Structure formats: structure tokens, C-alpha cells
Amino acid sequence: MRTKVLSSEALDYFARINASAQENDAQLKPICKENFSNAVSLGLYSSGIKSLTSHFSALAWGKHLESLGYHSMDCGLPLLISLRAGLANTIIGAKNPHINLAYAAYLEQGECLPAFAYTDGADPFSFNTVAEKTEQGYLINGVKSYVTGGMTADIFVVYARKKHSKNSDLAVFIIDRNNPGLHVQSTDVAGLRTAGIATLVLKNCLVTKEKILQENDGLSHVQQFLNERRLFLVSPLLGRMLGIFEATLQELDSRIRYGAPVSAMQYVQAQVGKMYQLHASSRAVLYDALQRQDSTEFDPYWDPIASSAKAFVVDSALQLVGIAQRLFGGDGYLRSKNIERYQRDFAGYIPGGGAQDTLQVDLGIHALNQHQLLNAFKDRNTKSIFTDPITLI
Ligand SMILES: Cc1cc2nc3c(=O)[nH]c(=O)nc-3n(C[C@H](O)[C@H](O)[C@H](O)COP(=O)(O)OP(=O)(O)OC[C@H]3O[C@@H](n4cnc5c(N)ncnc54)[C@H](O)[C@@H]3O)c2cc1C
């Protein structure tokens, strides 16, 4: 049932990561730079970088991340690998000559670690983080929360509302960690505690002109980034679901109640069947969406299949870990069994990459629009918007 075979060096590396996962979670200790660069040296990162000739297709990269999620009992590591590769792509892909000269090679080699600073405690049309134009560039003030990997990041992709712009337009900046006026603070999160989630405080933070990644329509920029990111965000989750499933089967083997293994009880068998179903259906949905991401059918701004797949995998993972909790009995509540940790970790994916509820609203609006469009054209050959989701949705 294993998803991918890694080299023995990589397996040794994961054994070390796994040995300290619990302790690092307890201490809110981020995956350190050395551990990240070890992953890079083992070839676990660069296949996600589109500017390198060796880069993987979306499906292959998703499967690679799934494999990392399976082998890493620490959910923070594959999360950081997928996020940093995605950010490297969006920075290099902007083709800004100054920025690429300064950062591209280091991003490709995993030597410069980027983080994504968007969430602002407000909706995108009333952002609290404001950028005021000056002769040298922009002066930025505001607070950014939940910056994954922020504790160990070298640069931040920061979104800010341009002061005096008529339509609350957003601009996107690259800000170095040592930029005066930028302060990075640790956030005491419930789960994903090794992902180095940070709060950024920007006080009169002057960003020079050559560090502007995109001066107008930052909203489209973030939509495109998150749209492409959603599937890679949840790919490691699929691998971890399998890890939890296997650990549950192992646990059931050793559990005897009323003179029989609990796995002989029909209720338990049905719950195991449900876990299998949750994992298998998540994999089918995710692979289908990843394959679409490689095709011309994929909508680069907002793809409904990608959003559906993200929401489905997260809901399924939460259900699966909930079943594991029940089947482990009281032991499911022991920190040593990790189940409670995965419940905390998985809950982070509910808001991460676009809140599940908001995705559902957007999907509903999308389906209603499609329906109205088809009615308007009165296309008699098309009975339903769902007859051929690949071409119609
Ligand atoms: C583990 C983790 C990692 C994260 N990493 C990052 C990161 O690296 N960078 C970053 O910038 N952010 C990050 N975030 C933040 C995350 O992207 C936001 O929390 C998320 O986008 C929701 O925004 P919000 O917290 O402002 O919630 P709100 O926008 O206040 O939404 C709260 C709830 O209100 C409802 N709601 C709000 N708007 C709508 C709507 N339009 N339609 C329907 N319902 C709605 C939903 O139920 C929603 O869940 C992370 C969050 C977590 C938990």
C-alpha cells in the first residue's frame, strides 16, 4: 500500500524527523533550516521548481508530496516543502529582472526560504496592511497573521492595499527578513506547530522599487497562487491518511476484547472499511484534479475541480482521523499515539489555502452561473451542468 519508494538515505532522514516530531510539536519548534536543506540535498524539493528542466508534472509532484506525507510523521515538513516550491514558482514566474537576479538561483536551490504573508484580519477589499507610495518605493504598515514557515523564512511575499487607490487595489512585495521595520513573532498555534507559523508586524517598513513583485491587481496574483497551490497543499495529507490507516490496522491486531481480536467485530470492520473508502476516494479525486492541472482544461485563476478536491480531501482526512481516534479507544488520547496531534494538524487545513466554507460558497455560485448560462443559450444537447464536468465546469 506504500505510495512511493524513497532512497535509503531519505528513509534515514525521515526516521530522524519522526523521532523528534513529538518533542518539536510540544515545544513549538519549527523545522530548522538545516533539516530543510537536508531535504533539498536528498532531492525532495527541486522537482517542484518549474524553472528547472527536471521539474515534475503536477500529477508527479502531487504524488511525490503524497509520498513525503506518508513517510513524514511530522506534517510540518512536507507542508513547508510544497509551500516553498510553490512560492519559488510564483516569484520566479513573475519574471521581474531585479527580483530574479537577486533571488531566483537561491530559490531554485532551496537556499532562500520564502513565506506567504497575505492574511490580514480583513477581506481583500478592506486590507489593514497599507502601502504608501514614496520616492524610493512604498512605506508599509500593518500586521500579517498565520505566515507558514515565517519563523525560518529569508523573504516574505507581502500583499498590501495601496493607500489612496480608488478600488482598494493590492500590490505584492518581496520583503527581506532583515528589512528595517519588519518584525517576525512566533504564533502559538494548536496544530502544525513545527511549520514555524508566524505573525509579521510591519512598522514604517520601506520597500524599494526593485522589490515590487506586482504593483497592480494583487488580488489576481493571490488567486492564481492559491488556485495552483490548493492541490499541493493537500497532497501530503493523503499520504498521512494512509500512514494513520496503517497504524490503526496495526493497533487493532494487538487489541483483544471479550476473547477475540476487536478486528473480528463487524462494527470495527465497517469503520476500517470507511477509512479505506475515505482514503481511496480522496486519492481518486486528488489524482483526477492533479491530472487536470496539467491540462488546458485547468482554469489558472479559479479551478472548481481543484477547489472541490481540496475541500474533499480535508473533510475526508478529518473524518478518517476521527475514526482512528475511536478505534484506538482510550489510547487514542495518548500523545504517544499521535492521533490527537493529527487531529490538531488536520484542522489547520480547514482555513488554510482558502476556508472550506468559502470554497463551497464559490462553488455554489459557479454552478448557479453555469446553470444560468446554459439556460440562456438553451443548448438542447446539454441536459445538466454535471454531464461532462471536464468541459462544462
Ligand atoms: C495552519 C494555517 C496556515 C496558514 N498559512 C497561511 C499563510 O502561510 N499565509 C497566509 O497569508 N495565511 C495563512 N493562513 C490563514 C488562512 O489562509 C486564513 O485563516 C483563511 O484564508 C481564512 O481567513 P480568516 O482567518 O480571515 O477567516 P475569515 O475570512 O474571517 O472567515 C472565517 C469564517 O467565516 C466564514 N466566511 C468568511 N467569508 C466568507 C465568505 N465569503 N463566504 C462564506 N463564508 C465566509 C467561513 O466560515 C470562514 O471559515 C493559515 C491558516 C492556518 C490555520
PDB file of N, CA and C and ligand atoms in Angstrom, residues 116-119 145-148 192 197 348 351 353 355 357-358 361, ligand 1:
ATOM      1  N   PHE A 116       4.616  33.271   2.748  1.00  0.00           N
ATOM      2  CA  PHE A 116       3.470  33.921   2.094  1.00  0.00           C
ATOM      3  C   PHE A 116       2.710  34.732   3.150  1.00  0.00           C
ATOM      4  N   ALA A 117       2.698  36.048   2.985  1.00  0.00           N
ATOM      5  CA  ALA A 117       2.074  36.899   4.003  1.00  0.00           C
ATOM      6  C   ALA A 117       0.889  37.643   3.397  1.00  0.00           C
ATOM      7  N   TYR A 118      -0.250  36.992   3.430  1.00  0.00           N
ATOM      8  CA  TYR A 118      -1.471  37.559   2.831  1.00  0.00           C
ATOM      9  C   TYR A 118      -2.511  37.872   3.916  1.00  0.00           C
ATOM     10  N   THR A 119      -2.830  36.884   4.758  1.00  0.00           N
ATOM     11  CA  THR A 119      -3.959  37.015   5.702  1.00  0.00           C
ATOM     12  C   THR A 119      -3.769  38.230   6.613  1.00  0.00           C
ATOM     13  N   SER A 145      -0.991  37.731   9.683  1.00  0.00           N
ATOM     14  CA  SER A 145      -1.041  36.587  10.599  1.00  0.00           C
ATOM     15  C   SER A 145      -0.932  35.252   9.853  1.00  0.00           C
ATOM     16  N   TYR A 146      -0.631  34.221  10.601  1.00  0.00           N
ATOM     17  CA  TYR A 146      -0.549  32.829  10.100  1.00  0.00           C
ATOM     18  C   TYR A 146       0.427  32.684   8.923  1.00  0.00           C
ATOM     19  N   VAL A 147       1.597  33.246   9.057  1.00  0.00           N
ATOM     20  CA  VAL A 147       2.571  33.151   7.958  1.00  0.00           C
ATOM     21  C   VAL A 147       3.341  31.834   8.121  1.00  0.00           C
ATOM     22  N   THR A 148       2.930  30.828   7.360  1.00  0.00           N
ATOM     23  CA  THR A 148       3.547  29.494   7.484  1.00  0.00           C
ATOM     24  C   THR A 148       5.026  29.567   7.090  1.00  0.00           C
ATOM     25  N   LEU A 192       0.074  21.850  13.526  1.00  0.00           N
ATOM     26  CA  LEU A 192       1.134  22.199  12.576  1.00  0.00           C
ATOM     27  C   LEU A 192       2.173  23.079  13.266  1.00  0.00           C
ATOM     28  N   ILE A 197       4.838  28.832  12.111  1.00  0.00           N
ATOM     29  CA  ILE A 197       3.814  29.824  11.742  1.00  0.00           C
ATOM     30  C   ILE A 197       4.050  31.109  12.549  1.00  0.00           C
ATOM     31  N   GLY A 348      -5.894  22.478  10.770  1.00  0.00           N
ATOM     32  CA  GLY A 348      -5.261  23.655  10.151  1.00  0.00           C
ATOM     33  C   GLY A 348      -5.571  23.793   8.676  1.00  0.00           C
ATOM     34  N   PRO A 351      -9.043  26.237   7.347  1.00  0.00           N
ATOM     35  CA  PRO A 351      -8.902  27.585   6.786  1.00  0.00           C
ATOM     36  C   PRO A 351      -7.767  27.690   5.759  1.00  0.00           C
ATOM     37  N   GLY A 353      -5.280  27.749   2.744  1.00  0.00           N
ATOM     38  CA  GLY A 353      -5.470  27.662   1.289  1.00  0.00           C
ATOM     39  C   GLY A 353      -6.866  28.059   0.843  1.00  0.00           C
ATOM     40  N   ALA A 355     -10.669  29.046   3.097  1.00  0.00           N
ATOM     41  CA  ALA A 355     -11.529  28.348   4.055  1.00  0.00           C
ATOM     42  C   ALA A 355     -12.518  27.439   3.327  1.00  0.00           C
ATOM     43  N   ASP A 357     -15.564  26.639   3.927  1.00  0.00           N
ATOM     44  CA  ASP A 357     -16.905  27.211   3.736  1.00  0.00           C
ATOM     45  C   ASP A 357     -16.922  28.178   2.552  1.00  0.00           C
ATOM     46  N   THR A 358     -15.874  28.987   2.468  1.00  0.00           N
ATOM     47  CA  THR A 358     -15.809  29.985   1.391  1.00  0.00           C
ATOM     48  C   THR A 358     -15.690  29.272   0.036  1.00  0.00           C
ATOM     49  N   VAL A 361     -19.107  28.169  -0.967  1.00  0.00           N
ATOM     50  CA  VAL A 361     -19.922  29.278  -1.471  1.00  0.00           C
ATOM     51  C   VAL A 361     -19.517  29.567  -2.928  1.00  0.00           C
TER      52      VAL A 361
HETATM   53  C1  LIG B   1      -2.414  26.289   9.636  1.00  0.00           C
HETATM   54  C2  LIG B   1      -2.658  27.548   8.894  1.00  0.00           C
HETATM   55  C3  LIG B   1      -1.728  28.015   7.998  1.00  0.00           C
HETATM   56  C4  LIG B   1      -1.949  29.218   7.312  1.00  0.00           C
HETATM   57  N1  LIG B   1      -0.967  29.697   6.495  1.00  0.00           N
HETATM   58  C5  LIG B   1      -1.109  30.927   5.945  1.00  0.00           C
HETATM   59  C6  LIG B   1      -0.032  31.529   5.217  1.00  0.00           C
HETATM   60  O1  LIG B   1       1.059  30.948   5.044  1.00  0.00           O
HETATM   61  N2  LIG B   1      -0.196  32.777   4.740  1.00  0.00           N
HETATM   62  C7  LIG B   1      -1.364  33.464   4.911  1.00  0.00           C
HETATM   63  O2  LIG B   1      -1.452  34.588   4.425  1.00  0.00           O
HETATM   64  N3  LIG B   1      -2.409  32.914   5.588  1.00  0.00           N
HETATM   65  C8  LIG B   1      -2.308  31.682   6.111  1.00  0.00           C
HETATM   66  N4  LIG B   1      -3.328  31.126   6.839  1.00  0.00           N
HETATM   67  C9  LIG B   1      -4.553  31.880   7.030  1.00  0.00           C
HETATM   68  C10 LIG B   1      -5.719  31.345   6.218  1.00  0.00           C
HETATM   69  O3  LIG B   1      -5.447  31.456   4.848  1.00  0.00           O
HETATM   70  C11 LIG B   1      -6.939  32.146   6.642  1.00  0.00           C
HETATM   71  O4  LIG B   1      -7.192  31.840   8.006  1.00  0.00           O
HETATM   72  C12 LIG B   1      -8.134  31.829   5.773  1.00  0.00           C
HETATM   73  O5  LIG B   1      -7.943  32.357   4.480  1.00  0.00           O
HETATM   74  C13 LIG B   1      -9.430  32.409   6.356  1.00  0.00           C
HETATM   75  O6  LIG B   1      -9.306  33.787   6.584  1.00  0.00           O
HETATM   76  P1  LIG B   1      -9.653  34.384   8.017  1.00  0.00           P
HETATM   77  O7  LIG B   1      -8.871  33.669   9.055  1.00  0.00           O
HETATM   78  O8  LIG B   1      -9.508  35.860   7.917  1.00  0.00           O
HETATM   79  O9  LIG B   1     -11.150  33.981   8.266  1.00  0.00           O
HETATM   80  P2  LIG B   1     -12.485  34.793   7.863  1.00  0.00           P
HETATM   81  O10 LIG B   1     -12.349  35.373   6.498  1.00  0.00           O
HETATM   82  O11 LIG B   1     -12.824  35.701   8.978  1.00  0.00           O
HETATM   83  O12 LIG B   1     -13.516  33.608   7.806  1.00  0.00           O
HETATM   84  C14 LIG B   1     -13.964  32.942   8.971  1.00  0.00           C
HETATM   85  C15 LIG B   1     -15.146  32.117   8.606  1.00  0.00           C
HETATM   86  O13 LIG B   1     -16.214  32.975   8.198  1.00  0.00           O
HETATM   87  C16 LIG B   1     -16.913  32.390   7.137  1.00  0.00           C
HETATM   88  N5  LIG B   1     -16.742  33.204   5.923  1.00  0.00           N
HETATM   89  C17 LIG B   1     -15.902  34.248   5.732  1.00  0.00           C
HETATM   90  N6  LIG B   1     -16.008  34.734   4.491  1.00  0.00           N
HETATM   91  C18 LIG B   1     -16.923  34.012   3.871  1.00  0.00           C
HETATM   92  C19 LIG B   1     -17.491  34.028   2.558  1.00  0.00           C
HETATM   93  N7  LIG B   1     -17.109  34.893   1.640  1.00  0.00           N
HETATM   94  N8  LIG B   1     -18.405  33.098   2.265  1.00  0.00           N
HETATM   95  C20 LIG B   1     -18.801  32.200   3.193  1.00  0.00           C
HETATM   96  N9  LIG B   1     -18.323  32.118   4.429  1.00  0.00           N
HETATM   97  C21 LIG B   1     -17.390  33.013   4.769  1.00  0.00           C
HETATM   98  C22 LIG B   1     -16.326  30.990   6.952  1.00  0.00           C
HETATM   99  O14 LIG B   1     -16.987  30.075   7.785  1.00  0.00           O
HETATM  100  C23 LIG B   1     -14.911  31.187   7.418  1.00  0.00           C
HETATM  101  O15 LIG B   1     -14.298  29.972   7.780  1.00  0.00           O
HETATM  102  C24 LIG B   1      -3.135  29.927   7.523  1.00  0.00           C
HETATM  103  C25 LIG B   1      -4.097  29.451   8.430  1.00  0.00           C
HETATM  104  C26 LIG B   1      -3.868  28.289   9.111  1.00  0.00           C
HETATM  105  C27 LIG B   1      -4.865  27.830  10.136  1.00  0.00           C
END
